[in-house]
Amino acid sequence: MKMLPGVGVFGTGSSARVLVPLLRAEGFTVEALWGKTEEEAKQLAEEMNIAFYTSRTDDILLHQDVDLVLGRMWFARRQQHRWMPSGW
């Protein structure tokens, strides 16, 4: 059986609320959630039963169980050896 990558989700809005159940329905494990604020991340993580949450981009990108990151309109650019959402 092929193992699917662990997923980190960027965002706490309506897209994340749709994306997380869809990923789980397809067999993915959502390992981590990022929010603009720690409070936003915590609230949705508790609601969606996601164990790890943060407001720090690097915490998601470097999380040992996250192999794939997703988010609504995710555009990334390389800046000082970090991948960051556009507009940062």
PDB file of C-alpha atoms in Angstrom:
ATOM      1  CA  MET A   1       0.000   0.000   0.000  1.00  0.00           C
ATOM      2  CA  LYS A   2       1.319   3.425  -0.968  1.00  0.00           C
ATOM      3  CA  MET A   3       1.716   5.936   1.851  1.00  0.00           C
ATOM      4  CA  LEU A   4       0.292   9.367   1.159  1.00  0.00           C
ATOM      5  CA  PRO A   5       2.274  12.425   2.267  1.00  0.00           C
ATOM      6  CA  GLY A   6       1.420  14.199   5.503  1.00  0.00           C
ATOM      7  CA  VAL A   7      -0.200  17.552   4.746  1.00  0.00           C
ATOM      8  CA  GLY A   8       0.205  21.019   6.212  1.00  0.00           C
ATOM      9  CA  VAL A   9      -2.630  23.432   5.458  1.00  0.00           C
ATOM     10  CA  PHE A  10      -2.077  27.179   5.233  1.00  0.00           C
ATOM     11  CA  GLY A  11      -5.136  29.208   6.139  1.00  0.00           C
ATOM     12  CA  THR A  12      -8.114  29.198   8.470  1.00  0.00           C
ATOM     13  CA  GLY A  13     -10.857  30.487   6.199  1.00  0.00           C
ATOM     14  CA  SER A  14     -13.624  28.742   4.320  1.00  0.00           C
ATOM     15  CA  SER A  15     -11.196  27.107   1.898  1.00  0.00           C
ATOM     16  CA  ALA A  16      -9.404  25.330   4.745  1.00  0.00           C
ATOM     17  CA  ARG A  17     -12.747  24.208   6.165  1.00  0.00           C
ATOM     18  CA  VAL A  18     -13.506  22.555   2.816  1.00  0.00           C
ATOM     19  CA  LEU A  19      -9.983  21.339   2.052  1.00  0.00           C
ATOM     20  CA  VAL A  20      -9.329  19.439   5.296  1.00  0.00           C
ATOM     21  CA  PRO A  21     -12.349  17.085   5.030  1.00  0.00           C
ATOM     22  CA  LEU A  22     -11.663  16.513   1.321  1.00  0.00           C
ATOM     23  CA  LEU A  23      -8.055  15.561   2.015  1.00  0.00           C
ATOM     24  CA  ARG A  24      -9.079  13.202   4.791  1.00  0.00           C
ATOM     25  CA  ALA A  25     -11.733  11.592   2.588  1.00  0.00           C
ATOM     26  CA  GLU A  26      -8.980  10.764   0.084  1.00  0.00           C
ATOM     27  CA  GLY A  27      -6.794   9.184   2.766  1.00  0.00           C
ATOM     28  CA  PHE A  28      -4.412  12.045   3.539  1.00  0.00           C
ATOM     29  CA  THR A  29      -3.455  12.876   7.113  1.00  0.00           C
ATOM     30  CA  VAL A  30      -3.587  16.584   7.908  1.00  0.00           C
ATOM     31  CA  GLU A  31      -0.644  16.986  10.256  1.00  0.00           C
ATOM     32  CA  ALA A  32      -0.476  20.754  10.744  1.00  0.00           C
ATOM     33  CA  LEU A  33      -2.419  23.979  10.327  1.00  0.00           C
ATOM     34  CA  TRP A  34      -1.136  27.538   9.898  1.00  0.00           C
ATOM     35  CA  GLY A  35      -3.134  30.669  10.700  1.00  0.00           C
ATOM     36  CA  LYS A  36      -2.356  34.386  10.559  1.00  0.00           C
ATOM     37  CA  THR A  37      -2.655  34.428  14.330  1.00  0.00           C
ATOM     38  CA  GLU A  38      -2.096  31.700  16.909  1.00  0.00           C
ATOM     39  CA  GLU A  39      -5.705  32.139  18.080  1.00  0.00           C
ATOM     40  CA  GLU A  40      -7.152  31.578  14.579  1.00  0.00           C
ATOM     41  CA  ALA A  41      -4.972  28.525  14.087  1.00  0.00           C
ATOM     42  CA  LYS A  42      -5.884  27.074  17.485  1.00  0.00           C
ATOM     43  CA  GLN A  43      -9.613  27.573  16.986  1.00  0.00           C
ATOM     44  CA  LEU A  44      -9.756  25.779  13.635  1.00  0.00           C
ATOM     45  CA  ALA A  45      -7.272  23.091  14.679  1.00  0.00           C
ATOM     46  CA  GLU A  46      -9.456  22.201  17.659  1.00  0.00           C
ATOM     47  CA  GLU A  47     -12.593  22.278  15.510  1.00  0.00           C
ATOM     48  CA  MET A  48     -11.001  20.058  12.835  1.00  0.00           C
ATOM     49  CA  ASN A  49      -9.044  17.812  15.216  1.00  0.00           C
ATOM     50  CA  ILE A  50      -5.607  18.803  13.908  1.00  0.00           C
ATOM     51  CA  ALA A  51      -2.942  18.196  16.537  1.00  0.00           C
ATOM     52  CA  PHE A  52      -0.372  20.813  15.499  1.00  0.00           C
ATOM     53  CA  TYR A  53      -1.128  24.476  14.777  1.00  0.00           C
ATOM     54  CA  THR A  54       0.964  27.614  14.506  1.00  0.00           C
ATOM     55  CA  SER A  55       1.160  31.147  13.154  1.00  0.00           C
ATOM     56  CA  ARG A  56       4.813  30.698  12.165  1.00  0.00           C
ATOM     57  CA  THR A  57       5.377  29.744   8.520  1.00  0.00           C
ATOM     58  CA  ASP A  58       8.608  27.884   9.218  1.00  0.00           C
ATOM     59  CA  ASP A  59       6.922  25.675  11.804  1.00  0.00           C
ATOM     60  CA  ILE A  60       4.746  24.180   9.067  1.00  0.00           C
ATOM     61  CA  LEU A  61       7.440  23.983   6.406  1.00  0.00           C
ATOM     62  CA  LEU A  62       9.919  22.297   8.754  1.00  0.00           C
ATOM     63  CA  HIS A  63       7.441  20.017  10.553  1.00  0.00           C
ATOM     64  CA  GLN A  64       8.824  16.479  10.395  1.00  0.00           C
ATOM     65  CA  ASP A  65       5.480  14.908   9.404  1.00  0.00           C
ATOM     66  CA  VAL A  66       4.567  17.463   6.708  1.00  0.00           C
ATOM     67  CA  ASP A  67       5.603  16.491   3.190  1.00  0.00           C
ATOM     68  CA  LEU A  68       3.061  18.571   1.271  1.00  0.00           C
ATOM     69  CA  VAL A  69       1.717  22.065   1.967  1.00  0.00           C
ATOM     70  CA  LEU A  70      -1.551  23.351   0.584  1.00  0.00           C
ATOM     71  CA  GLY A  71      -3.581  26.507   0.842  1.00  0.00           C
ATOM     72  CA  ARG A  72      -5.951  28.634  -1.162  1.00  0.00           C
ATOM     73  CA  MET A  73      -4.174  30.551  -3.913  1.00  0.00           C
ATOM     74  CA  TRP A  74      -0.768  29.420  -2.680  1.00  0.00           C
ATOM     75  CA  PHE A  75       1.976  31.281  -4.466  1.00  0.00           C
ATOM     76  CA  ALA A  76       5.465  30.971  -3.105  1.00  0.00           C
ATOM     77  CA  ARG A  77       8.699  32.808  -3.601  1.00  0.00           C
ATOM     78  CA  ARG A  78      12.149  31.999  -2.397  1.00  0.00           C
ATOM     79  CA  GLN A  79      13.375  34.573   0.140  1.00  0.00           C
ATOM     80  CA  GLN A  80      16.373  34.066   2.403  1.00  0.00           C
ATOM     81  CA  HIS A  81      16.122  30.279   2.046  1.00  0.00           C
ATOM     82  CA  ARG A  82      12.463  30.238   3.083  1.00  0.00           C
ATOM     83  CA  TRP A  83       9.302  29.629   1.122  1.00  0.00           C
ATOM     84  CA  MET A  84       6.710  32.225   1.993  1.00  0.00           C
ATOM     85  CA  PRO A  85       3.182  33.006   0.797  1.00  0.00           C
ATOM     86  CA  SER A  86       3.061  35.840  -1.704  1.00  0.00           C
ATOM     87  CA  GLY A  87       2.613  39.243  -0.160  1.00  0.00           C
ATOM     88  CA  TRP A  88       5.000  38.516   2.706  1.00  0.00           C
TER      89      TRP A  88
END
